[in-house]
Coordinates of C-alpha atoms and ligand atoms in Angstrom, one line a residue:
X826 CA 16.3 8.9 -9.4
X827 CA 13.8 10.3 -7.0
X828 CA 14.4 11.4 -3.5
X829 CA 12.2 10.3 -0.3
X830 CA 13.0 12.6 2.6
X831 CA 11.7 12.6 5.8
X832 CA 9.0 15.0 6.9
X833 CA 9.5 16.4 10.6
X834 CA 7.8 19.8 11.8
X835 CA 6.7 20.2 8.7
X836 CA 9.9 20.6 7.1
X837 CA 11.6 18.3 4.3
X838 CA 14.7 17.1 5.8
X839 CA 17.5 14.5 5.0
X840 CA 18.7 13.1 7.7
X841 CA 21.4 14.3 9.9
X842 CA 24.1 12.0 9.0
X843 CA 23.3 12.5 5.5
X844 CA 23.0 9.0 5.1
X845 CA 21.2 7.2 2.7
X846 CA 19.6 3.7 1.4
X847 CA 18.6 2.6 -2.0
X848 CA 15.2 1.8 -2.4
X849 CA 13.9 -1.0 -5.3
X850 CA 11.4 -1.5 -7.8
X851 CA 11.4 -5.4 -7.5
X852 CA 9.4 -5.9 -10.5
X853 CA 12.6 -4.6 -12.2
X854 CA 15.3 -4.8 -9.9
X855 CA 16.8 -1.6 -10.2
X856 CA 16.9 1.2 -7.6
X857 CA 14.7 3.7 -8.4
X858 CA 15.1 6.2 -5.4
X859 CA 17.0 6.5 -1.9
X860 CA 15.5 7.4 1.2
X861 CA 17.1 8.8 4.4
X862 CA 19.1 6.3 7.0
X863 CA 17.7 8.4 9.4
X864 CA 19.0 7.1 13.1
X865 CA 18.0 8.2 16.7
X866 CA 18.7 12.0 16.7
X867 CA 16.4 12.4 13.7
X868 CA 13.7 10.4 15.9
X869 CA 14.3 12.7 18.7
X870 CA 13.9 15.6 16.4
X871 CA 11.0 14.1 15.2
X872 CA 9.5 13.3 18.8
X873 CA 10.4 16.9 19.9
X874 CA 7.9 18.1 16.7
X875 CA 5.0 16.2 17.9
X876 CA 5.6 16.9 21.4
X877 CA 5.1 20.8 20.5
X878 CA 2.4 20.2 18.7
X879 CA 0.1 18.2 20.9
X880 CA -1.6 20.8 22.9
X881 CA -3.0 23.1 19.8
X882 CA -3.8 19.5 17.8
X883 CA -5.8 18.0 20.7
X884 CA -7.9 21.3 21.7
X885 CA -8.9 21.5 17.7
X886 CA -12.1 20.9 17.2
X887 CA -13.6 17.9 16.2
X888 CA -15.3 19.5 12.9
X889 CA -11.2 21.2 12.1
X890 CA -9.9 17.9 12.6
X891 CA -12.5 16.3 9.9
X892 CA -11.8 19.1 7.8
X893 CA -8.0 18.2 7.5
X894 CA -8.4 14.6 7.5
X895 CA -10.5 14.8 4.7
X896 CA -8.4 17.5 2.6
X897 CA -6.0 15.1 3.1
X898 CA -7.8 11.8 1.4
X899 CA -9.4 14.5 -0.8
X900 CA -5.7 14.9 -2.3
X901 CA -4.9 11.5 -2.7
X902 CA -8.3 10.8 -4.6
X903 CA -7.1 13.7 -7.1
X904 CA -3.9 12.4 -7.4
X905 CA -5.0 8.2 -7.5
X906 CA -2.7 8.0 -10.6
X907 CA 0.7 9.1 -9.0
X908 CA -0.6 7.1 -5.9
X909 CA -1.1 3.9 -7.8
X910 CA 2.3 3.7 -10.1
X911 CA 4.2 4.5 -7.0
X912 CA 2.4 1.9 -5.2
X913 CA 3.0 -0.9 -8.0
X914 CA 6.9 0.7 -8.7
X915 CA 7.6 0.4 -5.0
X916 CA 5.8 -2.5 -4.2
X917 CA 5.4 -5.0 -7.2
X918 CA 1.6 -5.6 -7.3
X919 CA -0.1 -5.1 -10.2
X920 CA -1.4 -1.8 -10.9
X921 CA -4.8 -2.8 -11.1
X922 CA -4.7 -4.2 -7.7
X923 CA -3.1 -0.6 -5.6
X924 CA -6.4 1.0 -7.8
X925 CA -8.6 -1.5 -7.0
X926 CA -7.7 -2.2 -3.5
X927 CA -4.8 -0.2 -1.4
X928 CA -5.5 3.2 -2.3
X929 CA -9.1 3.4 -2.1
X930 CA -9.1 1.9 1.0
X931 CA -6.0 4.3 2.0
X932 CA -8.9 7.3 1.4
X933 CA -11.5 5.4 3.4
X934 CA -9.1 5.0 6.2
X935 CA -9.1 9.3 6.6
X936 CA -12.8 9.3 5.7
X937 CA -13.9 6.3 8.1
X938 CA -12.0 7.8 11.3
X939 CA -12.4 11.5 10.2
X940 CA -15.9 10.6 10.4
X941 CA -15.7 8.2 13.7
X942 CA -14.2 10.4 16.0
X943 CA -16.9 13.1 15.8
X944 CA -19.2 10.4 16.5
X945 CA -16.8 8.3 19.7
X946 CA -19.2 8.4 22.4
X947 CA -18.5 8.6 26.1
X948 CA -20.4 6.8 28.6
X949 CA -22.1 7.5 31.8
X950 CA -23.0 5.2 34.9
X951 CA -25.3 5.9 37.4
X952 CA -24.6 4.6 40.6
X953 CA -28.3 3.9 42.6
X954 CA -28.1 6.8 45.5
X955 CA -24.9 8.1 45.4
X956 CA -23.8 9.6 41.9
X957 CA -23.2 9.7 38.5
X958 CA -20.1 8.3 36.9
X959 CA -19.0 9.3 33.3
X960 CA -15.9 8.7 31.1
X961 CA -13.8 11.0 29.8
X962 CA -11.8 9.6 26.5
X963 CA -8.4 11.7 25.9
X964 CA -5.6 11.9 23.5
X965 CA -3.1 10.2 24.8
X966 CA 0.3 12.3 23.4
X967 CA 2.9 11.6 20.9
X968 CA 2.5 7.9 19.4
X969 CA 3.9 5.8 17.3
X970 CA 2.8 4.0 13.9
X971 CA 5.2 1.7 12.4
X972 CA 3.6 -0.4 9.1
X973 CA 4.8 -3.2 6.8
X974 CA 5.4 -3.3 3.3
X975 CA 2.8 -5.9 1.9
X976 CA 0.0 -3.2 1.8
X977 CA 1.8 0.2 2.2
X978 CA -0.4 2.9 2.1
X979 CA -3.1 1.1 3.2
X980 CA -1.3 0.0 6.6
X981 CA 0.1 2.8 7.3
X982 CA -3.1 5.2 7.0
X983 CA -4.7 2.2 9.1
X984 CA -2.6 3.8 11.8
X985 CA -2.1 7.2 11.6
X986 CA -5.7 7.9 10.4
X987 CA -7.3 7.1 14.1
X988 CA -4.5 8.3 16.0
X989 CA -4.8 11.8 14.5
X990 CA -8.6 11.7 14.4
X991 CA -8.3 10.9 18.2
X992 CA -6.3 13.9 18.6
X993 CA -2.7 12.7 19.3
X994 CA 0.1 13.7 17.0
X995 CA 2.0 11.1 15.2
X996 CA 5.9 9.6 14.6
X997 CA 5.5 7.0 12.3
X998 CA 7.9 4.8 10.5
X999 CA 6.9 2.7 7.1
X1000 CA 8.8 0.0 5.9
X1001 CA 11.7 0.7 4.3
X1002 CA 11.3 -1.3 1.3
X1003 CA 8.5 0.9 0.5
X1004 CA 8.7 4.3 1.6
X1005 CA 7.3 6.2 -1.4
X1006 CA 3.5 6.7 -0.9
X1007 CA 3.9 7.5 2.8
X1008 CA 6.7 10.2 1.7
X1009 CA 3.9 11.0 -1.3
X1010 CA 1.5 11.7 1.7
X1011 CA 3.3 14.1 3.9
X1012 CA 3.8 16.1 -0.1
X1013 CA -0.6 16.4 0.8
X1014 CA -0.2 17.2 4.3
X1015 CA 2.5 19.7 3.2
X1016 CA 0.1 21.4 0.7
X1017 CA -3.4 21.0 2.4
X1018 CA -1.2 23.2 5.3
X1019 CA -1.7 20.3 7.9
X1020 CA -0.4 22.2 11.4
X1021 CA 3.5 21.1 11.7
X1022 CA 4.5 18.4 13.8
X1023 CA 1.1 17.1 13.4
X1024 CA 2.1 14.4 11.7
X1025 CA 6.0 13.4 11.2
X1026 CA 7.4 10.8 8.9
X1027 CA 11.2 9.7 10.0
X1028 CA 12.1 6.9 7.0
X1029 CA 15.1 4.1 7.7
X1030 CA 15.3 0.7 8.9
X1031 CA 13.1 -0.9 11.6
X1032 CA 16.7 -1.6 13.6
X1033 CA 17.3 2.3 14.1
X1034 CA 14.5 4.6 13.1
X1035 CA 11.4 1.9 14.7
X1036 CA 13.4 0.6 17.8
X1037 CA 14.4 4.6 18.4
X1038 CA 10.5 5.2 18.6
X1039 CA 10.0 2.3 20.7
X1040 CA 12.5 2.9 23.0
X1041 CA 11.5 6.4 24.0
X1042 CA 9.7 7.3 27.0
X1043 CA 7.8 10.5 25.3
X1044 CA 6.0 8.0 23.1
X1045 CA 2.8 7.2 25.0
X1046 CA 1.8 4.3 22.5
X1047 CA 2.7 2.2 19.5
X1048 CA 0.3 0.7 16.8
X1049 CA 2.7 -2.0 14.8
X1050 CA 1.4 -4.2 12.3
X1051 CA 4.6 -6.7 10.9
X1052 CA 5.9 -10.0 11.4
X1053 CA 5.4 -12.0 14.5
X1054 CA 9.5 -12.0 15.7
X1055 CA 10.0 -8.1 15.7
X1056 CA 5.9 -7.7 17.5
X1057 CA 7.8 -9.7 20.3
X1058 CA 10.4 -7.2 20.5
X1059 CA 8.6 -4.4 20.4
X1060 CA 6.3 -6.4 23.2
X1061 CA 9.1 -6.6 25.6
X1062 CA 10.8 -2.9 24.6
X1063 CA 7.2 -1.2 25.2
X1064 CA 6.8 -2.8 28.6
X1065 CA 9.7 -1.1 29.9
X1066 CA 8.1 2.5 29.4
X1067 CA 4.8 1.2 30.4
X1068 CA 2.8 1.7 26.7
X1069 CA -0.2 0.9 25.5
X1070 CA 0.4 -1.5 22.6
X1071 CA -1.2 -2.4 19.6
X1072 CA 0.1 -5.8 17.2
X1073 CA -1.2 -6.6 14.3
X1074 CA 1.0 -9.9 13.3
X1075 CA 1.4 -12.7 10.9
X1076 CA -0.8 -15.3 10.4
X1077 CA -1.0 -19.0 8.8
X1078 CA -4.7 -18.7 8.0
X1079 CA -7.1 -22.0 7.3
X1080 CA -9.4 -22.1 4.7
X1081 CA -11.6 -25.0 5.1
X1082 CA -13.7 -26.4 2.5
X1083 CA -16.4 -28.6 3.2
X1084 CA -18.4 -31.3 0.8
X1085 CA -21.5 -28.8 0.7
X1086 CA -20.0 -25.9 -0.3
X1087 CA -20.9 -23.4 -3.5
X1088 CA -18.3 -25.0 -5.2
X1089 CA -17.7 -22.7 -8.3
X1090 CA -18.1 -19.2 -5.9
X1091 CA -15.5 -21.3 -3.6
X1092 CA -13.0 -22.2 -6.4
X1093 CA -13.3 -18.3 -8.0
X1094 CA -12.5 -17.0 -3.9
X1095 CA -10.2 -19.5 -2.9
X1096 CA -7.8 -18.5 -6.0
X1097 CA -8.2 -14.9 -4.8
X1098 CA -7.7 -15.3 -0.9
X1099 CA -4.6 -17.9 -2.2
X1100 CA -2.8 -15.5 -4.4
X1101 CA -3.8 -11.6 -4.4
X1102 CA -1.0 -9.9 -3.9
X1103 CA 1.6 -12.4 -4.7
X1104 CA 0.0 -14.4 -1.4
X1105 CA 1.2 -11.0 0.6
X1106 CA -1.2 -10.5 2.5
X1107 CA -1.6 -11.2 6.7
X1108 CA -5.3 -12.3 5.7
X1109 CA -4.6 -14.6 2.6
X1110 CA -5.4 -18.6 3.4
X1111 CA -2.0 -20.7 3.3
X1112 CA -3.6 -23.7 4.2
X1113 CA -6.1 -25.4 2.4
X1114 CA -8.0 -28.0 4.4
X1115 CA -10.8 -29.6 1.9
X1116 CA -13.2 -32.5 3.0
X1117 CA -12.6 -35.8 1.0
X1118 CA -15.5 -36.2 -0.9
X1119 CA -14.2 -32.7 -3.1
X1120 CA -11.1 -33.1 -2.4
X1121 CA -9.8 -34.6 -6.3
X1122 CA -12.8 -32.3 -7.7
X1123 CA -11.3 -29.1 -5.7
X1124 CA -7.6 -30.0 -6.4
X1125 CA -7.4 -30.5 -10.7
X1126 CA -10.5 -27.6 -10.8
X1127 CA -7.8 -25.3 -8.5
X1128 CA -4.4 -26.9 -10.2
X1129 CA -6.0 -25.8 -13.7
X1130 CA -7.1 -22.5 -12.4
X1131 CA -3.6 -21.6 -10.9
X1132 CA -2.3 -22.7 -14.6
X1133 CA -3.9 -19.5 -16.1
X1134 CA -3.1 -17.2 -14.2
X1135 CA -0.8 -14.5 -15.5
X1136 CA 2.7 -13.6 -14.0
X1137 CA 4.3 -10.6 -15.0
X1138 CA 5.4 -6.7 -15.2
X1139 CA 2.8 -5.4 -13.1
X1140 CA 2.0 -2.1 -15.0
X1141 CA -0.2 -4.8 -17.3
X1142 CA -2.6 -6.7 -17.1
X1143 CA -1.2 -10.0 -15.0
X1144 CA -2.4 -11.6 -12.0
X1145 CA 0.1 -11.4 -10.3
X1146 CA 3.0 -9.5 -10.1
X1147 CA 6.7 -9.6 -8.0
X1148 CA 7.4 -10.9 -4.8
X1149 CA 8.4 -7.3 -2.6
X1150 CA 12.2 -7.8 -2.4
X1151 CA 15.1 -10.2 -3.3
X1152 CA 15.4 -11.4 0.5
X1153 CA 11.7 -12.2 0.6
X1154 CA 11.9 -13.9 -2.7
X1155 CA 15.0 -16.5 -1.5
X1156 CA 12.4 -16.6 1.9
X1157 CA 9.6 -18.2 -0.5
X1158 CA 11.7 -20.3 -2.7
X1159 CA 13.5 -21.4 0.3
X1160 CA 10.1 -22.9 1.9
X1161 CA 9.3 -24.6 -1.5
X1162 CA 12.8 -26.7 -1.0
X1163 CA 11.7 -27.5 3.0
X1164 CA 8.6 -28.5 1.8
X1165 CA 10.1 -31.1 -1.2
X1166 CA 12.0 -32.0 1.8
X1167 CA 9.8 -33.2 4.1
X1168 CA 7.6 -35.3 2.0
X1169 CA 5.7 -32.6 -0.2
X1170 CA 4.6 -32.8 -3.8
X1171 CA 4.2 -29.5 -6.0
X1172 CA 1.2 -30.0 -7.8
X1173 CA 1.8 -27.1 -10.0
X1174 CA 4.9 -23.8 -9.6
X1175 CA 7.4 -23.8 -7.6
X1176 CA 10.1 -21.8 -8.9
X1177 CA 11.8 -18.7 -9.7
X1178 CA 10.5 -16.9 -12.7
X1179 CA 12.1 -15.0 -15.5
X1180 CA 10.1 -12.5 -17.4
X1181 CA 11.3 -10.8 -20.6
X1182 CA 11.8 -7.2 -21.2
X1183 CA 12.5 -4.7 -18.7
X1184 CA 11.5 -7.3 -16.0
X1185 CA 14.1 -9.7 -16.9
X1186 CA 15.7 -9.1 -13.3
X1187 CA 12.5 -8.6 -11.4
X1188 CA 11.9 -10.9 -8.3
X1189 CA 8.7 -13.4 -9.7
X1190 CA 8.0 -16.9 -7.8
X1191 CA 5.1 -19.2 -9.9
X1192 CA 1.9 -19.6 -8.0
X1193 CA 2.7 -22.8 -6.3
X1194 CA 0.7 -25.7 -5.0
X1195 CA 1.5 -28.4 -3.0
X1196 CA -0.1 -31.5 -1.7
X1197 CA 1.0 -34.5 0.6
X1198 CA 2.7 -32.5 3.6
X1199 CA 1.6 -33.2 7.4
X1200 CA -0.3 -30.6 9.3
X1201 CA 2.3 -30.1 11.8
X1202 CA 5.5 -30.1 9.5
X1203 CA 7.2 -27.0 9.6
X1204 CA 5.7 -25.4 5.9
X1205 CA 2.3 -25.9 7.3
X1206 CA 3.3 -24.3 11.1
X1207 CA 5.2 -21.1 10.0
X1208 CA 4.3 -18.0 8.1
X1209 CA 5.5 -18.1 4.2
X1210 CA 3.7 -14.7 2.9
X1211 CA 4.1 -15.6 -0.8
X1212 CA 2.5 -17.4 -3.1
X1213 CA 2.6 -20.8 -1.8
X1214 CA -0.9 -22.6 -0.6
X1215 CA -1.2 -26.4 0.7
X1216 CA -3.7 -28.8 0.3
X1217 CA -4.5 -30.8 3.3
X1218 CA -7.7 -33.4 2.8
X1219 CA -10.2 -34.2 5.8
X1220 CA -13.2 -36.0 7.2
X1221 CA -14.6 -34.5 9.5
X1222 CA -15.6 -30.9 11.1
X1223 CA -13.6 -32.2 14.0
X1224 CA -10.7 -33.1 12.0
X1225 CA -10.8 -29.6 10.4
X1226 CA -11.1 -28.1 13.8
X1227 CA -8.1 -29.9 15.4
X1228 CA -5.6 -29.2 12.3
X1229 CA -6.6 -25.6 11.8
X1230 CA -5.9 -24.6 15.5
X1231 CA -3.1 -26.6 15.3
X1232 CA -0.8 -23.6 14.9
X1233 CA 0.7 -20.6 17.2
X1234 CA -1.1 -18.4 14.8
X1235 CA -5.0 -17.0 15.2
X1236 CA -5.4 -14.2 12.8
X1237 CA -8.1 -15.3 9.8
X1238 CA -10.4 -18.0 8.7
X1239 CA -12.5 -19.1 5.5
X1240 CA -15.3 -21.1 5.8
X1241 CA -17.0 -22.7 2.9
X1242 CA -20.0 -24.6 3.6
X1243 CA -24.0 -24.3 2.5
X1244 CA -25.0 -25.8 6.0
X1245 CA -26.0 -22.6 8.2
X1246 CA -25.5 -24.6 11.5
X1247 CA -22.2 -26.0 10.6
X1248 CA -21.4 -22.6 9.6
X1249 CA -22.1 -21.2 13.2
X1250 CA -20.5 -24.4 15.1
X1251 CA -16.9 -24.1 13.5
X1252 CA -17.0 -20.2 13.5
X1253 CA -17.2 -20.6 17.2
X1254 CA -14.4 -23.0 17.7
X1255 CA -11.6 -21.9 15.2
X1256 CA -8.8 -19.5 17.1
X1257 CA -8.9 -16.8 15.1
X1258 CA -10.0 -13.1 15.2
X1259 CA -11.5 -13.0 12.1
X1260 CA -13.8 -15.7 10.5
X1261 CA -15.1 -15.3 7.1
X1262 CA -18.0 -17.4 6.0
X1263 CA -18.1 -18.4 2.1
X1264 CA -16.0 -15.3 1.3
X1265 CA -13.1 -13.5 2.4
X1266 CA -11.5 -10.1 2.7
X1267 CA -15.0 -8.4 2.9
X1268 CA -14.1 -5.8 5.3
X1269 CA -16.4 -3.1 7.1
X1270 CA -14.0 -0.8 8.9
X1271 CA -16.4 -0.6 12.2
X1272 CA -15.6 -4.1 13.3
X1273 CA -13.0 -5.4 15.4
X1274 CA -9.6 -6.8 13.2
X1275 CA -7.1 -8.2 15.4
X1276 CA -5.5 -11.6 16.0
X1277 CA -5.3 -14.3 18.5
X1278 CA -2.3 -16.2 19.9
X1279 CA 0.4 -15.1 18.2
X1280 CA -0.9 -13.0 15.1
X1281 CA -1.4 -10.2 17.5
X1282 CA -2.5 -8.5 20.6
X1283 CA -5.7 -5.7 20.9
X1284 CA -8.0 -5.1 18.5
X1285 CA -8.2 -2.0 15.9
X1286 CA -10.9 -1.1 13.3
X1287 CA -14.0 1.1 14.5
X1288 CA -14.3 2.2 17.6
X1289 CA -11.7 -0.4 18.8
X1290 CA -9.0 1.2 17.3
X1291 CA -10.3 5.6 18.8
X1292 CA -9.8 3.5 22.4
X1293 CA -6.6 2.1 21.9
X1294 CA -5.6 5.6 20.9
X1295 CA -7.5 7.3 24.1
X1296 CA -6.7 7.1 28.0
X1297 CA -9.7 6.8 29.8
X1298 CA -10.7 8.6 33.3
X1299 CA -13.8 7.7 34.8
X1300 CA -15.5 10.8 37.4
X1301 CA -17.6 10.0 40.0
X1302 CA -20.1 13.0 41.3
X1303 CA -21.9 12.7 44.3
X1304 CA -25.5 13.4 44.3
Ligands
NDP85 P1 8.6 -6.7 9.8 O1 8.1 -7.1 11.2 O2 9.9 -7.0 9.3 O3 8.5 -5.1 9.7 C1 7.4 -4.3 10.0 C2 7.8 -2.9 10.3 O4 8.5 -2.9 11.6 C3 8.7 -2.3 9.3 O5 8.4 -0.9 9.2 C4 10.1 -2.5 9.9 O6 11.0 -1.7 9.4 C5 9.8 -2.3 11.4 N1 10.8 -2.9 12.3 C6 11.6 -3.9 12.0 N2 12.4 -4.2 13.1 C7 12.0 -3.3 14.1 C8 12.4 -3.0 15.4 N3 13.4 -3.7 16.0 N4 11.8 -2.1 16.1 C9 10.8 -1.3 15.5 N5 10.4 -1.5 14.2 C10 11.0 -2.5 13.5 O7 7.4 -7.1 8.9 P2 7.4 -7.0 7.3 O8 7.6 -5.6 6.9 O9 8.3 -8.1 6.8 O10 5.8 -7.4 7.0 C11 5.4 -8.7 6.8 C12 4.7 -9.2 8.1 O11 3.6 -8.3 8.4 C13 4.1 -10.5 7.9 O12 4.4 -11.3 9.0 C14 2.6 -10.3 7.9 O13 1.8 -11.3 8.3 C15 2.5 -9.1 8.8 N6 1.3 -8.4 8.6 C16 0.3 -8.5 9.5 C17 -0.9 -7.9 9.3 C18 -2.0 -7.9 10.3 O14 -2.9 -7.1 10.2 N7 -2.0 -8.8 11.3 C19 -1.2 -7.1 8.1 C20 -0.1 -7.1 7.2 C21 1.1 -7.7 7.4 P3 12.0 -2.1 8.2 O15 11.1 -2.4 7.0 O16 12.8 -0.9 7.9 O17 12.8 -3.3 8.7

């Protein structure tokens, strides 16, 4: 059984009350390790650490802050092994997929924003006869980073990696359902003798541990990424203290497919953006809108692709692997029943699935698709985050248009079409923070990644995300 503890000050620490929780590998169902049930005094504790350390941390300079960000993704390269089995044990994703995707891009996170702070520029103004204006960008304090469980690391480091580069020091909360490669990186920060209080890690539920860093009026900012119902909360909680706020929410992304399209790159990416990650991720398209003239071509070539893909124990070599956690597995299988309810046909999945071995109890759902719902019934309006796509034919861009802004959500969008100015026109008028154009999930960590509507407010990534985690004073000099 392995212990997570939290890290505060630099220290190791249980929490205070001693309490713990269990902590599961859903591809077997069995605990594997507890963490702390931290509460409110060990936030406190944790707040006072970063408060101490601010001063020394922001007056570092820009080429020691580089240095310890990149001892730190230096480390986690060494150790990519232990990073990626604790990522698949904690998680359920296929091995393959933490090496391929969420620890890499955990170590370009501390790269990218090492790197991008000691290149933030400041700007000047000069005002015709009177002066010069220039803007001074400062750490803002002690913030907080609180980070979902679909892409752990990856999330989390999305956080904390700017707001230490931009010289604040750090409380941050991961999910609780996977705590283990955030505890796994304050083991490197311990080692690579990262300045204590730097950077503090309080584990426990969101209820407790991430309304406690919320609440409190020391922390200057938080940066959340998680589902749309608890960004609310944390909306209306951070307005009372007057922070700055960055959301990162859910989404019920459109992938539109028209006549003209690439069809076999479109097929090959649309089974990827559908299901990588057991559907678990904020970017993956839910909703498949395909013009009618492919529509019976794109939905037997998709049905027999979905048949081969492989479901299993995610140390080998499957496609997918478990859904995160029992409660998100009922969550899917209950959106499969609303959609046979109103009026939906499963074209191919739809249930439970039991794998032999040491899986046997592991929390798998079939790749599932499903035709013949309405755009506005409720499977096709709310957020599933499993494995779970729709089919929804059209005729024309306008069509498309209408039914994929048809929701409160405006996070991501695929287009597929060979028609350059079509490409353009429906880029332009989809609500959405991100567009993709025939591909998806290519992501260059300068640009802007953020939703619209309800999958988020402010944008992070780049220089977006060094201002959200900077006040900024403007001086005027008179000539
Ligand atoms: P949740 O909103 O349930 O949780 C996210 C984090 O917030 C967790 O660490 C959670 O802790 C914590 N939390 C829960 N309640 C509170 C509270 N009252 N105050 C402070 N913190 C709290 O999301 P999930 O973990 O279920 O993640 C899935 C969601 O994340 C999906 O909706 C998905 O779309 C979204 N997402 C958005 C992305 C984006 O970039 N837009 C990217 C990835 C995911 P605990 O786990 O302990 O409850």
């Amino acid at each position: 059984m392995i212990t997570i503890q939290n890290y505060i000050n630099g220290q190791f620490l249980d929490s205070g009350s001693k309490k713990t929780l269990e902590n599961i590998n859903p591809s077997q169902g069995k605990v594997f390790s507890t963490i702390p049930d931290s509460d409110s005094t060990d936030v406190e504790q944790a707040i006072h650490a970063a408060n101490n350390a601010f001063l020394d941390w922001s007056l570092l300079s820009f080429e020691k802050r580089f240095d310890y960000l990149l001892a730190i993704a230096h480390m986690i390269e060494a150790r990519m092994d232990n990073f990626v089995q604790a990522e698949s044990m904690d998680n359920g994703k296929p091995t393959w997929l933490a090496k391929q995707a969420d620890i890499p891009r955990a170590i370009s996170n501390l790269k990218f924003f090492a790197a991008a702070q000691m290149n933030f520029p400041s700007e000047s103004h000069h005002t015709p006869g009177q002066g010069l204006n220039y803007t001074l960008r400062k750490p803002l304090g002690v913030v907080g980073c609180i980070s979902p469980w679909n892409l752990p690391l990856y999330l989390f480091t999305w956080k904390i990696a700017p707001a230490l580069a931009a010289g604040n020091t750090v409380v941050a909360k991961p999910s609780e359902v996977t705590p283990y490669t955030a505890y796994l990186l304050t083991k490197v920060c311990a080692e690579i003798g990262l300045p204590a209080g730097v950077l503090n890690v309080v584990h426990g539920l969101g209820s407790t541990v991430g309304a406690s860093i919320v609440a409190s009026p020391k922390v200057k900012a938080i940066a959340f990424t998680g589902g749309t119902s608890t960004g609310r909360y944390i909306n209306g909680e951070c307005a009372k203290t007057f922070k700055k706020v960055s959301l990162e929410l859910g989404g019920k992304n459109p992938n539109i497919i028209f006549n003209d399209c690439n069809f076999d790159e479109m097929l090959a990416t649309t089974i990827r953006s559908s299901f990588t990650n057991q559907g678990q991720i904020c970017l993956c398209g839910s909703r498949i809108f395909v013009q009618k003239g492919i529509y019976e071509q794109f939905k037997n070539a998709f049905v027999s692709k979905v048949r081969e893909l492989k479901v299993g124990d995610p140390r080998t070599e499957v496609n997918l692997g478990s859904i995160v956690s029992e409660v998100h597995m009922e969550k899917i299988l209950n959106y499969i029943d609303l959609a046979k309810k109103e009026g939906g046909s499963i074209l191919i999945g739809g249930n439970r699935l039991s794998i032999e071995g040491e899986c046997k109890d592991g929390f798998f759902i079939q790749p599932t698709v499903i035709e013949g719902l309405s755009h506005l019934c409720q499977v096709n309006q709310e957020e599933i985050f499993g494995p779970v796509v729709t089919l929804i034919p059209f005729d024309t861009e306008e069509d498309a248009i209408e039914m994929a802004n048809s929701t409160p959500y405006g996070l991501a969008c695929t287009i597929w079409t060979d028609t350059i100015q079509r490409a353009h026109r429906v880029a332009e008028k989809i609500d959405s923070g991100i567009v993709w154009v025939n591909s998806w999930m290519v992501r260059d960590l300068r640009t802007p990644f953020g939703g619209m509507k309800e999958s988020g407010v402010g944008r992070e990534g780049g220089f977006e995300a060094m201002r959200f985690f900077t006040e900024t004073k403007n001086v005027f000099i008179k000539y």
